[in-house]
Short mmCIF file of C-alpha atoms in Angstrom, two decimals:
data_model
loop_
_atom_site.label_atom_id
_atom_site.label_comp_id
_atom_site.label_asym_id
_atom_site.label_seq_id
_atom_site.Cartn_x
_atom_site.Cartn_y
_atom_site.Cartn_z
CA MET A 1 -6.42 -23.76 30.31
CA GLN A 2 -5.61 -21.24 33.00
CA THR A 3 -1.92 -21.29 31.99
CA SER A 4 -2.78 -20.57 28.40
CA THR A 5 -5.15 -17.74 29.39
CA SER A 6 -2.42 -16.32 31.61
CA SER A 7 0.14 -16.50 28.90
CA ALA A 8 -2.10 -14.78 26.39
CA ALA A 9 -2.78 -11.91 28.87
CA HIS A 10 1.02 -11.65 29.43
CA ASP A 11 1.67 -11.37 25.71
CA LEU A 12 -1.12 -8.79 25.32
CA GLN A 13 0.19 -6.70 28.05
CA GLN A 14 3.79 -6.88 26.81
CA TYR A 15 3.17 -6.12 23.18
CA GLN A 16 0.02 -3.97 23.10
CA ARG A 17 2.26 -0.83 22.50
CA ALA A 18 4.80 -2.45 20.25
CA LEU A 19 5.39 -2.04 16.53
CA ARG A 20 7.72 -5.02 16.35
CA PHE A 21 6.94 -8.48 17.75
CA PRO A 22 9.07 -11.64 18.15
CA PRO A 23 10.02 -13.16 14.84
CA ALA A 24 7.83 -16.27 15.37
CA LEU A 25 4.87 -14.30 16.25
CA GLU A 26 5.32 -12.04 13.15
CA ARG A 27 5.66 -15.01 10.85
CA GLU A 28 2.44 -16.52 12.19
CA PHE A 29 0.57 -13.12 11.78
CA LEU A 30 1.76 -12.78 8.22
CA ARG A 31 0.86 -16.37 7.46
CA ASP A 32 -2.60 -15.85 8.85
CA PHE A 33 -2.99 -12.29 7.10
CA GLY A 34 -1.74 -13.97 3.75
CA GLU A 35 -4.58 -16.57 4.06
CA ARG A 36 -7.38 -14.30 5.12
CA GLN A 37 -6.83 -11.03 3.29
CA PRO A 38 -6.39 -11.83 -0.41
CA VAL A 39 -9.96 -12.08 -1.09
CA MET A 40 -10.63 -8.61 0.45
CA LEU A 41 -7.50 -7.13 -1.27
CA GLN A 42 -8.59 -8.43 -4.61
CA ARG A 43 -11.88 -6.52 -4.22
CA PHE A 44 -9.99 -3.41 -3.19
CA PHE A 45 -7.69 -3.75 -6.16
CA ALA A 46 -10.57 -4.17 -8.64
CA LEU A 47 -12.62 -1.27 -7.30
CA GLY A 48 -9.42 0.82 -7.09
CA LEU A 49 -8.58 -0.02 -10.71
CA ALA A 50 -12.12 0.77 -12.03
CA LEU A 51 -11.96 4.17 -10.18
CA TYR A 52 -8.52 4.86 -11.61
CA MET A 53 -9.63 4.13 -15.09
CA SER A 54 -12.84 6.15 -14.83
CA PHE A 55 -10.73 9.24 -14.33
CA ALA A 56 -9.96 9.00 -18.09
CA ILE A 57 -13.20 10.90 -18.47
CA LEU A 58 -11.58 13.79 -16.57
CA ASP A 59 -8.52 13.60 -18.68
CA TYR A 60 -10.52 14.64 -21.64
CA PHE A 61 -11.43 17.89 -20.00
CA ALA A 62 -8.37 18.51 -17.73
CA LEU A 63 -5.77 17.68 -20.37
CA PRO A 64 -7.38 18.78 -23.61
CA ALA A 65 -4.01 18.90 -25.49
CA HIS A 66 -2.70 15.55 -24.26
CA TYR A 67 -5.90 13.48 -23.38
CA LEU A 68 -4.93 10.70 -25.90
CA LEU A 69 -1.52 10.36 -24.47
CA ALA A 70 -3.21 10.40 -20.99
CA TRP A 71 -5.40 7.60 -21.94
CA GLY A 72 -2.49 5.56 -23.31
CA ILE A 73 -0.62 6.01 -19.98
CA ARG A 74 -3.71 4.94 -18.12
CA LEU A 75 -4.00 1.84 -20.22
CA LEU A 76 -0.30 1.05 -19.84
CA PHE A 77 -0.39 1.38 -16.04
CA GLY A 78 -3.80 -0.11 -15.68
CA ALA A 79 -2.75 -3.24 -17.63
CA ALA A 80 0.08 -3.76 -15.04
CA MET A 81 -2.30 -3.07 -12.18
CA LEU A 82 -4.78 -5.59 -13.55
CA TRP A 83 -2.15 -8.29 -13.11
CA LEU A 84 -2.28 -7.98 -9.40
CA VAL A 85 -6.16 -8.04 -9.47
CA PHE A 86 -5.95 -11.52 -10.80
CA GLY A 87 -2.82 -12.51 -8.87
CA ALA A 88 -4.00 -11.53 -5.43
CA ARG A 89 -4.69 -15.07 -4.46
CA SER A 90 -1.36 -16.46 -5.71
CA GLU A 91 1.31 -17.75 -3.59
CA PHE A 92 3.66 -15.00 -4.76
CA PHE A 93 1.19 -12.41 -3.46
CA ARG A 94 0.93 -14.17 -0.05
CA ARG A 95 4.72 -14.23 0.31
CA ASN A 96 4.90 -10.54 -0.48
CA ILE A 97 1.83 -9.18 1.12
CA THR A 98 3.58 -6.60 3.26
CA TRP A 99 4.80 -4.60 0.29
CA LEU A 100 2.81 -5.38 -2.88
CA PRO A 101 -0.33 -3.44 -2.00
CA ALA A 102 1.63 -0.30 -1.28
CA ALA A 103 3.66 -0.94 -4.53
CA TRP A 104 0.49 -1.31 -6.53
CA THR A 105 -0.97 1.96 -5.42
CA PHE A 106 2.28 3.71 -5.74
CA TRP A 107 2.40 2.44 -9.33
CA ALA A 108 -0.91 4.40 -9.91
CA GLY A 109 0.49 7.45 -8.24
CA ILE A 110 3.48 7.43 -10.60
CA SER A 111 1.02 7.71 -13.64
CA VAL A 112 -0.71 10.70 -11.90
CA LEU A 113 2.81 12.35 -11.49
CA ILE A 114 3.45 11.80 -15.16
CA LEU A 115 0.15 13.45 -16.05
CA ILE A 116 1.03 16.36 -13.93
CA TYR A 117 4.38 16.68 -15.54
CA LEU A 118 2.79 16.63 -19.01
CA SER A 119 0.13 19.21 -18.13
CA THR A 120 0.71 22.73 -19.44
CA SER A 121 -0.04 25.87 -17.31
CA GLU A 122 -3.32 26.42 -19.31
CA ALA A 123 -4.65 23.00 -18.52
CA PRO A 124 -6.88 22.38 -15.58
CA ALA A 125 -4.76 19.37 -14.60
CA HIS A 126 -1.79 21.66 -13.99
CA GLN A 127 -3.30 22.77 -10.65
CA PHE A 128 -6.03 20.28 -9.83
CA TYR A 129 -4.45 16.80 -10.52
CA PRO A 130 -2.08 17.12 -7.48
CA PHE A 131 -5.20 16.84 -5.37
CA GLY A 132 -5.77 13.41 -6.96
CA LEU A 133 -2.56 12.36 -5.19
CA LEU A 134 -4.61 12.64 -1.91
CA LEU A 135 -6.75 9.74 -3.13
CA ILE A 136 -3.61 7.83 -3.82
CA ILE A 137 -2.00 8.59 -0.54
CA VAL A 138 -5.12 7.29 1.37
CA ALA A 139 -5.36 4.20 -0.82
CA ILE A 140 -1.60 3.40 0.00
CA TYR A 141 -2.36 3.01 3.66
CA ILE A 142 -5.72 1.20 3.52
CA PRO A 143 -4.49 -2.25 2.68
CA SER A 144 -1.53 -2.26 4.97
CA SER A 145 -0.76 -5.40 6.92
CA GLY A 146 0.37 -3.34 9.97
CA ASP A 147 3.72 -2.59 8.72
CA LEU A 148 3.98 1.07 7.96
CA LEU A 149 7.29 0.96 6.46
CA TYR A 150 6.26 0.47 2.84
CA PRO A 151 3.13 2.63 2.78
CA SER A 152 5.21 5.47 4.42
CA LEU A 153 8.01 5.05 1.91
CA ALA A 154 5.44 5.07 -0.98
CA GLY A 155 3.47 8.07 0.48
CA TRP A 156 6.36 10.30 1.07
CA ALA A 157 7.99 9.45 -2.28
CA LEU A 158 4.88 10.72 -4.02
CA VAL A 159 4.89 13.87 -1.99
CA ILE A 160 8.53 14.59 -2.53
CA ALA A 161 8.27 13.82 -6.26
CA TYR A 162 5.33 16.28 -6.61
CA LEU A 163 7.36 19.01 -4.78
CA LEU A 164 10.22 18.51 -7.12
CA ILE A 165 7.97 18.54 -10.21
CA GLY A 166 6.13 21.67 -9.00
CA THR A 167 9.35 23.49 -8.10
CA PHE A 168 11.68 22.67 -11.00
CA HIS A 169 9.35 21.69 -13.90
CA GLN A 170 6.22 23.56 -13.43
CA HIS A 171 8.13 26.62 -11.78
CA MET A 172 5.14 27.05 -9.30
CA THR A 173 7.29 29.26 -7.06
CA SER A 174 8.01 31.88 -9.93
CA ASP A 175 4.75 33.54 -9.59
CA ALA A 176 2.95 34.77 -6.45
CA ASP A 177 -0.47 33.27 -7.26
CA LEU A 178 1.06 30.02 -8.35
CA ALA A 179 3.31 29.96 -5.31
CA ARG A 180 0.26 30.33 -3.09
CA SER A 181 -1.61 27.51 -4.84
CA PHE A 182 1.52 25.28 -4.71
CA LEU A 183 1.83 26.01 -0.95
CA ILE A 184 -1.72 25.11 -0.27
CA THR A 185 -1.59 21.84 -2.30
CA SER A 186 1.67 20.82 -0.67
CA PHE A 187 0.27 21.49 2.82
CA PHE A 188 -2.73 19.10 2.04
CA LEU A 189 -0.42 16.38 0.54
CA VAL A 190 1.95 16.55 3.59
CA GLY A 191 -0.88 16.79 6.07
CA MET A 192 -2.80 13.81 4.40
CA ASN A 193 0.43 11.63 4.51
CA VAL A 194 0.96 12.48 8.25
CA LEU A 195 -2.63 11.85 9.10
CA CYS A 196 -2.65 8.53 7.34
CA MET A 197 0.60 7.49 9.19
CA ILE A 198 -0.97 8.30 12.48
CA GLY A 199 -4.21 6.56 11.62
CA GLY A 200 -2.08 3.53 10.44
CA SER A 201 -0.22 3.33 13.72
CA MET A 202 -3.50 3.67 15.73
CA LEU A 203 -4.79 0.65 13.91
CA VAL A 204 -1.76 -1.25 14.73
CA PHE A 205 -2.09 -0.45 18.46
#
């Protein structure tokens, strides 16, 4: 008993500041995580999908010229997201639990980027929907298994995609007022992603 306690204390001291662990220990953690977390993740996916679809109400007011198209996009993306709500307890999900939650939320983020792309300069979504990406970025990191690689890739991909859309499609830098708004929004998105990365690493430690 003393040997086991001593070994556990040694492992804790050795790996308490580590982001990578011995392969056998990593496999055991992922096996245990895959057994315990699907129930909680299924609830997270269900509530997240319900929130995502509820924003269809906002589409009516924020995208008055394209709200029917926006609803179609939400239904299309929501149907794919619904698959994971019911598949969260499957063996496939358990085997891929390190990246599927981040991919699921990233998928929702893609649809928001499409709505931003479709919005005209007169539509409220043109300036305000990018703030919806803040919710997506937070949601990307919440179900992380402790491996920040996939959430970080997804989060920064959304930020970079928005910067490209704002610069080259919306031409947000062509006008002083728009450029100011674009700069503020970009700072919020970058800051949120950095904050979530720091928070995620603290949870690991």
